[in-house]
Amino acid sequence: MKNCFLSADILLPRTDDLTRWSVVACDQYTSQPEYWQRVRAFVGDASSALNLILPEAELGAPDEARRIAAINANMDRALASDGFTLLPDSYIYVERTLDRGRVRRGLVGRVDLEAYDYSPDSSSPIRATEGTVASRLPPRIRVRQDAALELPHILLLCDDPTDELLGPVAQSKDGLRPVYDFELMEDGGHIAGWQVSGEQAAAFDQRLSRYAAQVPDKYPGLHGTPMVFAMGDGNHSLATAKACWEALKQADPGLAGTEHPARYALVELENIHDPALEFEPIHRVVSGTDPKALLAELQASVCAPEGYPVRWFTGEESGTVYLDPARSELAVGVLQGFLDRYLQTHPGEVDYIHGDDVVRELSAAADAIGFLLPPMEKSQLFRGVIADGVLPRKTFSMGHANEKRFYLEARKIR
């Protein structure tokens, strides 16, 4: 079976100032327009990926259509003026140095969109980890559908505890050709990349083939179809690429089965077991409700001895409930399922909270109750998606906004 993660014809910008070129993922700082104003001031007239993307903070603006047309024109102009260096049939091995000196490793390549399905009951090799909101796709489609290039901020995850995929690449980096090495803007840390091609790329492809062949036997005793890769960040961007590819095939059925560039999307593959890849739980606070009634119903309907321990807080009271593990592979799956059902017939609104102290503070109100969810073990992510389908919304966070992927590489998609 053909691998669904492959080398690509990767484009790197011809510029002496990659710090001004590289900007953070468009779906960050959506409620902080001052961030993007600051970035624009810093970039100025320099060559920058900022001119090739549309921050989501600016989606729906009155001049959106004009902005998208300008982005498309900027892409065409960059290609016509030889604004990129081509790395043919290559991967790029990436090391991103974050705060506290953590180094997150990845490999940039392309995924086959025919192997990706974001529907909740998907059994495809590549799957979404959280629900895809269909209403968020149309504006992204408007940006991509006529674009000549894609710039990725998508992070794809493999479940590789022995580090057989990326480990050998990291160990051989001294023999690879460096292609970039610079500081990212806005406290984004440092990033360095090396071209992986020829024999090194072929060796990775062989390891990936072996890895994928072992996946069907990797999760014994777990109902559901095992998957090769899971989405980390950028699921709506990959869903947009999928939607655009399906629209192209519908308009021209002859494209099915071809190697059209729009069939693929550029991503960065990371190992979920990388120590620098941190998963933080997202807690729940329900306000505008009767805390004691909610807690009583929770205990009566979805709790079990030896279940997942979850701390609760309301007013000056606190305690622990034990959620039934037979209902989900994850504590958040049990709790969110209960809250969704309960709030259909009872008053209340759920807030999704980062930070234990904030939960305690918000739960002090007389009409509020908060739940501190335990950190999700990394091994639970793949198991949860395989067994339960897409995870509940706001299950986990992969780092802070300034740690998200920055736009850097590009690829032709038409």
mmCIF file of C-alpha atoms in Angstrom:
data_model
loop_
_atom_site.group_PDB
_atom_site.id
_atom_site.type_symbol
_atom_site.label_atom_id
_atom_site.label_comp_id
_atom_site.label_asym_id
_atom_site.label_seq_id
_atom_site.Cartn_x
_atom_site.Cartn_y
_atom_site.Cartn_z
ATOM 1 C CA MET A 1 0.000 0.000 0.000
ATOM 2 C CA LYS A 2 1.286 3.469 -0.912
ATOM 3 C CA ASN A 3 2.318 5.653 2.014
ATOM 4 C CA CYS A 4 -0.086 8.499 2.748
ATOM 5 C CA PHE A 5 2.729 10.796 3.939
ATOM 6 C CA LEU A 6 5.220 11.572 1.168
ATOM 7 C CA SER A 7 8.097 13.775 0.108
ATOM 8 C CA ALA A 8 7.186 16.908 -1.847
ATOM 9 C CA ASP A 9 8.467 19.611 -4.141
ATOM 10 C CA ILE A 10 8.950 22.150 -1.373
ATOM 11 C CA LEU A 11 9.449 25.855 -2.007
ATOM 12 C CA LEU A 12 11.540 28.060 0.299
ATOM 13 C CA PRO A 13 11.486 31.859 0.000
ATOM 14 C CA ARG A 14 14.462 33.692 -1.474
ATOM 15 C CA THR A 15 14.984 36.292 1.246
ATOM 16 C CA ASP A 16 17.735 37.329 3.630
ATOM 17 C CA ASP A 17 15.218 38.064 6.390
ATOM 18 C CA LEU A 18 13.316 34.902 7.257
ATOM 19 C CA THR A 19 12.265 36.405 10.602
ATOM 20 C CA ARG A 20 10.047 38.867 8.739
ATOM 21 C CA TRP A 21 8.975 36.212 6.253
ATOM 22 C CA SER A 22 7.694 33.672 8.793
ATOM 23 C CA VAL A 23 4.438 34.461 10.644
ATOM 24 C CA VAL A 24 2.318 32.411 13.008
ATOM 25 C CA ALA A 25 -0.706 30.302 11.960
ATOM 26 C CA CYS A 26 -3.651 32.379 10.733
ATOM 27 C CA ASP A 27 -6.041 30.893 13.319
ATOM 28 C CA GLN A 28 -4.132 32.324 16.285
ATOM 29 C CA TYR A 29 -4.823 35.597 18.142
ATOM 30 C CA THR A 30 -8.266 35.806 16.534
ATOM 31 C CA SER A 31 -9.554 38.092 19.318
ATOM 32 C CA GLN A 32 -6.359 40.144 19.457
ATOM 33 C CA PRO A 33 -6.233 42.281 16.290
ATOM 34 C CA GLU A 34 -3.454 44.311 17.890
ATOM 35 C CA TYR A 35 -1.169 41.261 17.507
ATOM 36 C CA TRP A 36 -1.627 41.239 13.747
ATOM 37 C CA GLN A 37 -1.273 45.044 13.600
ATOM 38 C CA ARG A 38 2.044 44.701 15.404
ATOM 39 C CA VAL A 39 3.163 41.996 12.955
ATOM 40 C CA ARG A 40 2.246 44.169 9.972
ATOM 41 C CA ALA A 41 4.241 47.060 11.419
ATOM 42 C CA PHE A 42 7.240 44.778 11.990
ATOM 43 C CA VAL A 43 7.076 43.237 8.500
ATOM 44 C CA GLY A 44 6.686 46.576 6.724
ATOM 45 C CA ASP A 45 7.576 46.267 3.031
ATOM 46 C CA ALA A 46 9.683 43.120 3.507
ATOM 47 C CA SER A 47 8.947 39.908 1.639
ATOM 48 C CA SER A 48 6.663 37.970 3.996
ATOM 49 C CA ALA A 49 4.233 35.081 4.202
ATOM 50 C CA LEU A 50 1.913 37.642 5.789
ATOM 51 C CA ASN A 51 1.147 38.807 2.247
ATOM 52 C CA LEU A 52 0.141 35.270 1.235
ATOM 53 C CA ILE A 53 -2.283 34.441 4.057
ATOM 54 C CA LEU A 54 -5.417 35.962 5.577
ATOM 55 C CA PRO A 55 -5.483 36.011 9.397
ATOM 56 C CA GLU A 56 -8.791 34.710 10.722
ATOM 57 C CA ALA A 57 -9.039 37.829 12.860
ATOM 58 C CA GLU A 58 -9.702 39.615 9.544
ATOM 59 C CA LEU A 59 -12.100 37.104 7.956
ATOM 60 C CA GLY A 60 -15.474 38.599 7.073
ATOM 61 C CA ALA A 61 -14.125 42.138 6.748
ATOM 62 C CA PRO A 62 -15.861 44.305 4.123
ATOM 63 C CA ASP A 63 -12.779 44.128 1.888
ATOM 64 C CA GLU A 64 -12.291 40.345 2.228
ATOM 65 C CA ALA A 65 -12.776 39.679 -1.488
ATOM 66 C CA ARG A 66 -10.217 42.351 -2.380
ATOM 67 C CA ARG A 67 -7.769 40.941 0.170
ATOM 68 C CA ILE A 68 -8.101 37.407 -1.236
ATOM 69 C CA ALA A 69 -7.574 38.671 -4.783
ATOM 70 C CA ALA A 70 -4.443 40.488 -3.585
ATOM 71 C CA ILE A 71 -3.150 37.301 -1.923
ATOM 72 C CA ASN A 72 -3.636 35.357 -5.159
ATOM 73 C CA ALA A 73 -1.860 38.093 -7.112
ATOM 74 C CA ASN A 74 1.013 38.109 -4.613
ATOM 75 C CA MET A 75 1.417 34.358 -5.049
ATOM 76 C CA ASP A 76 1.449 34.612 -8.834
ATOM 77 C CA ARG A 77 3.942 37.481 -8.664
ATOM 78 C CA ALA A 78 6.268 35.548 -6.317
ATOM 79 C CA LEU A 79 6.270 32.541 -8.629
ATOM 80 C CA ALA A 80 6.789 34.640 -11.768
ATOM 81 C CA SER A 81 9.687 36.545 -10.209
ATOM 82 C CA ASP A 82 11.484 33.388 -9.066
ATOM 83 C CA GLY A 83 10.838 34.268 -5.443
ATOM 84 C CA PHE A 84 11.307 30.679 -4.211
ATOM 85 C CA THR A 85 14.014 28.036 -4.197
ATOM 86 C CA LEU A 86 12.787 24.557 -5.085
ATOM 87 C CA LEU A 87 13.733 21.519 -3.000
ATOM 88 C CA PRO A 88 12.527 18.710 -5.298
ATOM 89 C CA ASP A 89 11.163 15.439 -3.945
ATOM 90 C CA SER A 90 12.270 16.236 -0.391
ATOM 91 C CA TYR A 91 11.270 16.365 3.224
ATOM 92 C CA ILE A 92 12.497 19.015 5.645
ATOM 93 C CA TYR A 93 13.567 17.897 9.118
ATOM 94 C CA VAL A 94 12.630 20.658 11.580
ATOM 95 C CA GLU A 95 13.823 21.493 15.079
ATOM 96 C CA ARG A 96 11.793 24.189 16.847
ATOM 97 C CA THR A 97 13.344 25.502 20.062
ATOM 98 C CA LEU A 98 10.610 26.723 22.414
ATOM 99 C CA ASP A 99 10.768 28.368 25.835
ATOM 100 C CA ARG A 100 12.793 26.671 28.565
ATOM 101 C CA GLY A 101 14.989 25.194 25.816
ATOM 102 C CA ARG A 102 12.539 22.510 24.725
ATOM 103 C CA VAL A 103 13.214 21.283 21.168
ATOM 104 C CA ARG A 104 10.228 19.983 19.196
ATOM 105 C CA ARG A 105 11.112 17.834 16.189
ATOM 106 C CA GLY A 106 9.141 17.335 13.008
ATOM 107 C CA LEU A 107 9.287 16.403 9.351
ATOM 108 C CA VAL A 108 7.621 18.484 6.642
ATOM 109 C CA GLY A 109 6.067 16.533 3.771
ATOM 110 C CA ARG A 110 2.732 16.124 1.997
ATOM 111 C CA VAL A 111 -0.275 14.013 2.884
ATOM 112 C CA ASP A 112 -2.605 12.325 0.421
ATOM 113 C CA LEU A 113 -6.054 13.824 0.933
ATOM 114 C CA GLU A 114 -7.594 10.615 -0.404
ATOM 115 C CA ALA A 115 -6.413 9.027 2.874
ATOM 116 C CA TYR A 116 -8.071 11.685 5.057
ATOM 117 C CA ASP A 117 -11.679 11.855 6.212
ATOM 118 C CA TYR A 118 -12.789 14.254 8.936
ATOM 119 C CA SER A 119 -16.279 12.783 9.466
ATOM 120 C CA PRO A 120 -17.002 11.651 13.053
ATOM 121 C CA ASP A 121 -17.248 7.968 12.096
ATOM 122 C CA SER A 122 -14.194 7.947 9.833
ATOM 123 C CA SER A 123 -12.080 4.822 9.436
ATOM 124 C CA SER A 124 -9.503 6.447 7.150
ATOM 125 C CA PRO A 125 -5.728 6.271 7.759
ATOM 126 C CA ILE A 126 -5.675 9.995 8.655
ATOM 127 C CA ARG A 127 -8.402 11.318 10.992
ATOM 128 C CA ALA A 128 -9.503 14.420 12.795
ATOM 129 C CA THR A 129 -9.131 14.347 16.563
ATOM 130 C CA GLU A 130 -11.885 16.873 17.265
ATOM 131 C CA GLY A 131 -15.105 17.705 15.482
ATOM 132 C CA THR A 132 -14.880 19.724 12.266
ATOM 133 C CA VAL A 133 -17.267 22.687 12.233
ATOM 134 C CA ALA A 134 -18.639 22.874 8.687
ATOM 135 C CA SER A 135 -19.496 26.575 9.020
ATOM 136 C CA ARG A 136 -15.804 27.383 9.466
ATOM 137 C CA LEU A 137 -14.862 25.971 6.054
ATOM 138 C CA PRO A 138 -16.439 28.356 3.471
ATOM 139 C CA PRO A 139 -14.223 31.381 4.256
ATOM 140 C CA ARG A 140 -11.127 29.188 4.190
ATOM 141 C CA ILE A 141 -12.266 27.671 0.888
ATOM 142 C CA ARG A 142 -12.582 31.177 -0.583
ATOM 143 C CA VAL A 143 -8.926 31.777 0.292
ATOM 144 C CA ARG A 144 -7.622 28.459 -1.101
ATOM 145 C CA GLN A 145 -9.778 27.684 -4.136
ATOM 146 C CA ASP A 146 -7.974 30.007 -6.587
ATOM 147 C CA ALA A 147 -4.602 30.104 -4.822
ATOM 148 C CA ALA A 148 -1.452 28.998 -6.652
ATOM 149 C CA LEU A 149 0.342 28.087 -3.416
ATOM 150 C CA GLU A 150 -0.299 26.602 -0.025
ATOM 151 C CA LEU A 151 1.653 27.446 3.103
ATOM 152 C CA PRO A 152 1.183 24.915 5.915
ATOM 153 C CA HIS A 153 0.520 25.365 9.601
ATOM 154 C CA ILE A 154 -0.896 21.842 9.945
ATOM 155 C CA LEU A 155 0.627 19.483 12.516
ATOM 156 C CA LEU A 156 0.072 15.771 11.941
ATOM 157 C CA LEU A 157 0.742 13.258 14.730
ATOM 158 C CA CYS A 158 2.095 9.718 14.756
ATOM 159 C CA ASP A 159 1.907 7.357 17.742
ATOM 160 C CA ASP A 160 5.536 6.239 17.813
ATOM 161 C CA PRO A 161 6.779 5.508 21.359
ATOM 162 C CA THR A 162 10.022 3.921 20.092
ATOM 163 C CA ASP A 163 10.757 6.906 17.820
ATOM 164 C CA GLU A 164 11.434 4.711 14.805
ATOM 165 C CA LEU A 165 10.235 7.295 12.272
ATOM 166 C CA LEU A 166 11.853 10.614 13.204
ATOM 167 C CA GLY A 167 14.603 9.349 15.505
ATOM 168 C CA PRO A 168 16.969 8.156 12.738
ATOM 169 C CA VAL A 169 16.486 11.431 10.856
ATOM 170 C CA ALA A 170 17.454 13.434 13.940
ATOM 171 C CA GLN A 171 20.495 11.248 14.511
ATOM 172 C CA SER A 172 21.730 11.827 10.957
ATOM 173 C CA LYS A 173 21.099 15.582 10.757
ATOM 174 C CA ASP A 174 24.825 16.416 10.722
ATOM 175 C CA GLY A 175 24.954 14.743 7.305
ATOM 176 C CA LEU A 176 21.981 16.701 5.951
ATOM 177 C CA ARG A 177 22.027 20.031 4.151
ATOM 178 C CA PRO A 178 20.858 22.955 6.336
ATOM 179 C CA VAL A 179 18.168 25.037 4.616
ATOM 180 C CA TYR A 180 17.196 27.559 7.306
ATOM 181 C CA ASP A 181 18.207 28.604 10.820
ATOM 182 C CA PHE A 182 16.759 31.754 12.403
ATOM 183 C CA GLU A 183 14.757 33.390 15.201
ATOM 184 C CA LEU A 184 10.990 33.604 14.857
ATOM 185 C CA MET A 185 9.185 36.856 15.591
ATOM 186 C CA GLU A 186 6.916 37.554 18.584
ATOM 187 C CA ASP A 187 8.576 35.148 21.046
ATOM 188 C CA GLY A 188 8.116 32.241 18.655
ATOM 189 C CA GLY A 189 11.514 30.777 19.545
ATOM 190 C CA HIS A 190 14.130 29.468 17.140
ATOM 191 C CA ILE A 191 13.680 27.198 14.127
ATOM 192 C CA ALA A 192 16.169 25.242 12.028
ATOM 193 C CA GLY A 193 15.590 22.932 9.071
ATOM 194 C CA TRP A 194 17.550 20.377 7.040
ATOM 195 C CA GLN A 195 16.724 18.918 3.615
ATOM 196 C CA VAL A 196 16.001 15.184 3.620
ATOM 197 C CA SER A 197 16.244 13.733 0.113
ATOM 198 C CA GLY A 198 17.741 10.880 -1.878
ATOM 199 C CA GLU A 199 18.825 7.895 0.209
ATOM 200 C CA GLN A 200 17.781 9.505 3.489
ATOM 201 C CA ALA A 201 14.260 10.128 2.193
ATOM 202 C CA ALA A 202 14.042 6.580 0.800
ATOM 203 C CA ALA A 203 15.121 5.172 4.167
ATOM 204 C CA PHE A 204 12.395 7.180 5.919
ATOM 205 C CA ASP A 205 9.804 5.947 3.388
ATOM 206 C CA GLN A 206 10.790 2.340 4.152
ATOM 207 C CA ARG A 207 10.451 2.909 7.892
ATOM 208 C CA LEU A 208 7.061 4.517 7.364
ATOM 209 C CA SER A 209 5.887 1.552 5.279
ATOM 210 C CA ARG A 210 6.857 -0.830 8.099
ATOM 211 C CA TYR A 211 5.237 1.442 10.674
ATOM 212 C CA ALA A 212 1.952 1.617 8.723
ATOM 213 C CA ALA A 213 1.923 -2.170 8.191
ATOM 214 C CA GLN A 214 2.071 -2.695 11.967
ATOM 215 C CA VAL A 215 -0.826 -0.344 12.753
ATOM 216 C CA PRO A 216 -3.643 -2.948 12.371
ATOM 217 C CA ASP A 217 -2.121 -4.986 15.227
ATOM 218 C CA LYS A 218 -1.056 -2.041 17.351
ATOM 219 C CA TYR A 219 -4.158 -1.631 19.527
ATOM 220 C CA PRO A 220 -5.308 -5.119 20.612
ATOM 221 C CA GLY A 221 -8.628 -5.358 22.389
ATOM 222 C CA LEU A 222 -9.769 -1.946 21.183
ATOM 223 C CA HIS A 223 -12.893 -1.813 19.037
ATOM 224 C CA GLY A 224 -12.671 0.447 15.995
ATOM 225 C CA THR A 225 -10.343 0.639 12.989
ATOM 226 C CA PRO A 226 -6.773 1.709 13.871
ATOM 227 C CA MET A 227 -5.395 4.803 12.145
ATOM 228 C CA VAL A 228 -1.922 5.757 10.946
ATOM 229 C CA PHE A 229 -1.990 9.490 11.704
ATOM 230 C CA ALA A 230 -4.100 11.869 13.792
ATOM 231 C CA MET A 231 -4.573 15.590 13.394
ATOM 232 C CA GLY A 232 -2.829 17.783 15.931
ATOM 233 C CA ASP A 233 -3.293 21.411 14.836
ATOM 234 C CA GLY A 234 -4.875 22.806 11.695
ATOM 235 C CA ASN A 235 -7.718 20.330 11.197
ATOM 236 C CA HIS A 236 -9.936 22.962 9.569
ATOM 237 C CA SER A 237 -7.138 23.885 7.176
ATOM 238 C CA LEU A 238 -6.717 20.255 6.124
ATOM 239 C CA ALA A 239 -10.502 19.905 5.847
ATOM 240 C CA THR A 240 -10.455 22.949 3.567
ATOM 241 C CA ALA A 241 -7.814 21.336 1.346
ATOM 242 C CA LYS A 242 -9.948 18.181 1.232
ATOM 243 C CA ALA A 243 -13.083 20.152 0.307
ATOM 244 C CA CYS A 244 -11.257 21.992 -2.487
ATOM 245 C CA TRP A 245 -9.890 18.714 -3.881
ATOM 246 C CA GLU A 246 -13.329 17.107 -3.822
ATOM 247 C CA ALA A 247 -14.782 20.145 -5.620
ATOM 248 C CA LEU A 248 -12.111 19.869 -8.325
ATOM 249 C CA LYS A 249 -12.915 16.183 -8.861
ATOM 250 C CA GLN A 250 -16.614 16.924 -9.034
ATOM 251 C CA ALA A 251 -16.002 19.586 -11.681
ATOM 252 C CA ASP A 252 -13.612 17.315 -13.607
ATOM 253 C CA PRO A 253 -14.112 13.592 -12.827
ATOM 254 C CA GLY A 254 -11.023 12.795 -14.893
ATOM 255 C CA LEU A 255 -8.860 14.110 -12.049
ATOM 256 C CA ALA A 256 -9.756 11.168 -9.813
ATOM 257 C CA GLY A 257 -6.768 8.894 -9.370
ATOM 258 C CA THR A 258 -4.320 11.409 -10.831
ATOM 259 C CA GLU A 259 -1.329 13.071 -9.194
ATOM 260 C CA HIS A 260 -2.824 16.541 -9.406
ATOM 261 C CA PRO A 261 -1.010 18.778 -6.873
ATOM 262 C CA ALA A 262 -4.289 19.731 -5.161
ATOM 263 C CA ARG A 263 -4.705 16.082 -4.134
ATOM 264 C CA TYR A 264 -2.032 16.683 -1.497
ATOM 265 C CA ALA A 265 -1.445 19.086 1.370
ATOM 266 C CA LEU A 266 1.818 20.124 2.993
ATOM 267 C CA VAL A 267 2.037 19.338 6.722
ATOM 268 C CA GLU A 268 4.562 18.810 9.494
ATOM 269 C CA LEU A 269 4.606 15.333 11.019
ATOM 270 C CA GLU A 270 5.414 15.134 14.734
ATOM 271 C CA ASN A 271 5.609 12.274 17.209
ATOM 272 C CA ILE A 272 2.989 12.522 19.913
ATOM 273 C CA HIS A 273 5.577 11.097 22.340
ATOM 274 C CA ASP A 274 8.075 13.926 21.726
ATOM 275 C CA PRO A 275 8.832 15.284 25.232
ATOM 276 C CA ALA A 276 8.618 18.853 23.885
ATOM 277 C CA LEU A 277 5.052 18.305 22.677
ATOM 278 C CA GLU A 278 2.929 19.174 25.692
ATOM 279 C CA PHE A 279 -0.776 18.407 26.026
ATOM 280 C CA GLU A 280 -2.670 20.544 28.513
ATOM 281 C CA PRO A 281 -6.215 19.707 29.680
ATOM 282 C CA ILE A 282 -9.007 22.177 29.029
ATOM 283 C CA HIS A 283 -11.285 22.341 32.070
ATOM 284 C CA ARG A 284 -15.038 23.000 32.304
ATOM 285 C CA VAL A 285 -17.029 25.543 34.302
ATOM 286 C CA VAL A 286 -20.826 25.540 34.098
ATOM 287 C CA SER A 287 -22.441 28.850 35.072
ATOM 288 C CA GLY A 288 -26.074 29.921 35.377
ATOM 289 C CA THR A 289 -27.076 26.527 36.748
ATOM 290 C CA ASP A 290 -28.037 24.759 39.976
ATOM 291 C CA PRO A 291 -24.657 23.284 40.965
ATOM 292 C CA LYS A 292 -25.989 20.773 43.476
ATOM 293 C CA ALA A 293 -28.656 19.447 41.104
ATOM 294 C CA LEU A 294 -26.113 19.082 38.315
ATOM 295 C CA LEU A 295 -23.645 17.296 40.588
ATOM 296 C CA ALA A 296 -26.336 14.949 41.898
ATOM 297 C CA GLU A 297 -27.405 13.997 38.364
ATOM 298 C CA LEU A 298 -23.766 13.510 37.336
ATOM 299 C CA GLN A 299 -23.140 11.157 40.247
ATOM 300 C CA ALA A 300 -26.337 9.219 39.598
ATOM 301 C CA SER A 301 -25.889 8.748 35.838
ATOM 302 C CA VAL A 302 -22.245 8.493 34.761
ATOM 303 C CA CYS A 303 -20.141 7.623 37.800
ATOM 304 C CA ALA A 304 -18.687 4.262 38.811
ATOM 305 C CA PRO A 305 -16.264 2.922 41.434
ATOM 306 C CA GLU A 306 -12.631 2.951 40.274
ATOM 307 C CA GLY A 307 -13.560 5.458 37.573
ATOM 308 C CA TYR A 308 -11.675 8.493 36.274
ATOM 309 C CA PRO A 309 -11.158 10.893 39.215
ATOM 310 C CA VAL A 310 -12.305 14.457 38.452
ATOM 311 C CA ARG A 311 -12.208 17.268 41.015
ATOM 312 C CA TRP A 312 -15.220 19.570 41.283
ATOM 313 C CA PHE A 313 -15.632 23.012 42.908
ATOM 314 C CA THR A 314 -18.702 25.068 43.720
ATOM 315 C CA GLY A 315 -18.816 27.977 46.140
ATOM 316 C CA GLU A 316 -16.573 26.984 49.040
ATOM 317 C CA GLU A 317 -17.205 23.263 48.543
ATOM 318 C CA SER A 318 -15.145 20.766 46.588
ATOM 319 C CA GLY A 319 -14.847 17.030 46.079
ATOM 320 C CA THR A 320 -14.100 14.274 43.596
ATOM 321 C CA VAL A 321 -16.342 12.303 41.269
ATOM 322 C CA TYR A 322 -15.314 9.058 39.571
ATOM 323 C CA LEU A 323 -16.515 8.903 35.976
ATOM 324 C CA ASP A 324 -17.389 5.554 34.419
ATOM 325 C CA PRO A 325 -14.535 4.428 32.109
ATOM 326 C CA ALA A 326 -16.897 2.105 30.245
ATOM 327 C CA ARG A 327 -18.469 5.195 28.660
ATOM 328 C CA SER A 328 -15.345 6.600 27.012
ATOM 329 C CA GLU A 329 -11.607 6.148 26.712
ATOM 330 C CA LEU A 330 -11.222 9.642 28.221
ATOM 331 C CA ALA A 331 -12.595 11.381 31.301
ATOM 332 C CA VAL A 332 -13.451 14.421 29.185
ATOM 333 C CA GLY A 333 -15.556 12.189 26.925
ATOM 334 C CA VAL A 334 -17.716 11.080 29.863
ATOM 335 C CA LEU A 335 -18.051 14.586 31.319
ATOM 336 C CA GLN A 336 -18.733 16.417 28.057
ATOM 337 C CA GLY A 337 -21.294 13.830 26.988
ATOM 338 C CA PHE A 338 -23.111 14.257 30.285
ATOM 339 C CA LEU A 339 -23.013 18.076 30.115
ATOM 340 C CA ASP A 340 -24.328 18.104 26.545
ATOM 341 C CA ARG A 341 -27.299 15.957 27.546
ATOM 342 C CA TYR A 342 -27.959 17.710 30.855
ATOM 343 C CA LEU A 343 -27.916 21.231 29.445
ATOM 344 C CA GLN A 344 -30.465 20.333 26.782
ATOM 345 C CA THR A 345 -33.131 20.313 29.527
ATOM 346 C CA HIS A 346 -31.545 22.407 32.292
ATOM 347 C CA PRO A 347 -30.226 25.981 32.430
ATOM 348 C CA GLY A 348 -26.512 26.599 32.237
ATOM 349 C CA GLU A 349 -23.629 27.459 29.930
ATOM 350 C CA VAL A 350 -20.243 25.752 29.623
ATOM 351 C CA ASP A 351 -16.992 27.710 29.568
ATOM 352 C CA TYR A 352 -13.735 26.034 28.507
ATOM 353 C CA ILE A 353 -10.944 27.100 30.825
ATOM 354 C CA HIS A 354 -7.143 26.880 30.886
ATOM 355 C CA GLY A 355 -5.610 26.947 34.349
ATOM 356 C CA ASP A 356 -6.640 25.448 37.680
ATOM 357 C CA ASP A 357 -6.815 28.787 39.509
ATOM 358 C CA VAL A 358 -9.231 30.261 36.971
ATOM 359 C CA VAL A 359 -11.562 27.282 37.428
ATOM 360 C CA ARG A 360 -11.572 27.752 41.202
ATOM 361 C CA GLU A 361 -12.188 31.486 40.851
ATOM 362 C CA LEU A 362 -15.119 31.115 38.448
ATOM 363 C CA SER A 363 -16.616 28.267 40.468
ATOM 364 C CA ALA A 364 -16.901 30.461 43.560
ATOM 365 C CA ALA A 365 -20.132 31.969 42.184
ATOM 366 C CA ALA A 366 -23.338 30.609 43.700
ATOM 367 C CA ASP A 367 -24.672 29.445 40.329
ATOM 368 C CA ALA A 368 -21.490 27.814 39.020
ATOM 369 C CA ILE A 369 -19.655 24.517 39.250
ATOM 370 C CA GLY A 370 -16.219 23.750 37.866
ATOM 371 C CA PHE A 371 -14.464 20.518 36.951
ATOM 372 C CA LEU A 372 -10.696 20.029 36.812
ATOM 373 C CA LEU A 373 -9.966 17.398 34.200
ATOM 374 C CA PRO A 374 -6.849 15.258 34.536
ATOM 375 C CA PRO A 375 -4.053 15.597 31.965
ATOM 376 C CA MET A 376 -4.571 13.281 29.008
ATOM 377 C CA GLU A 377 -1.916 10.618 28.626
ATOM 378 C CA LYS A 378 -0.445 10.897 25.160
ATOM 379 C CA SER A 379 -1.171 7.236 24.463
ATOM 380 C CA GLN A 380 -4.880 7.967 25.044
ATOM 381 C CA LEU A 381 -5.264 10.243 22.031
ATOM 382 C CA PHE A 382 -5.075 7.578 19.339
ATOM 383 C CA ARG A 383 -6.976 5.087 21.495
ATOM 384 C CA GLY A 384 -9.733 7.615 22.151
ATOM 385 C CA VAL A 385 -10.234 8.498 18.478
ATOM 386 C CA ILE A 386 -10.120 4.857 17.382
ATOM 387 C CA ALA A 387 -12.640 3.744 20.003
ATOM 388 C CA ASP A 388 -14.937 6.771 20.278
ATOM 389 C CA GLY A 389 -14.517 8.664 17.004
ATOM 390 C CA VAL A 390 -13.628 12.358 17.139
ATOM 391 C CA LEU A 391 -12.969 13.566 20.655
ATOM 392 C CA PRO A 392 -15.208 16.063 22.462
ATOM 393 C CA ARG A 393 -14.582 19.677 21.569
ATOM 394 C CA LYS A 394 -11.910 21.412 23.612
ATOM 395 C CA THR A 395 -10.374 18.161 24.820
ATOM 396 C CA PHE A 396 -6.786 19.349 24.942
ATOM 397 C CA SER A 397 -4.449 22.146 23.958
ATOM 398 C CA MET A 398 -1.110 21.612 22.219
ATOM 399 C CA GLY A 399 0.948 24.455 23.629
ATOM 400 C CA HIS A 400 0.396 28.201 23.654
ATOM 401 C CA ALA A 401 -0.326 30.451 20.691
ATOM 402 C CA ASN A 402 3.304 31.494 20.194
ATOM 403 C CA GLU A 403 4.276 27.793 20.009
ATOM 404 C CA LYS A 404 1.990 27.048 17.058
ATOM 405 C CA ARG A 405 3.465 26.437 13.648
ATOM 406 C CA PHE A 406 4.763 29.438 11.712
ATOM 407 C CA TYR A 407 4.344 29.717 7.940
ATOM 408 C CA LEU A 408 7.649 29.106 6.231
ATOM 409 C CA GLU A 409 7.616 26.496 3.426
ATOM 410 C CA ALA A 410 5.257 26.563 0.439
ATOM 411 C CA ARG A 411 4.075 24.214 -2.327
ATOM 412 C CA LYS A 412 2.333 24.683 -5.671
ATOM 413 C CA ILE A 413 -1.235 23.430 -5.702
ATOM 414 C CA ARG A 414 -2.114 24.245 -9.313
#
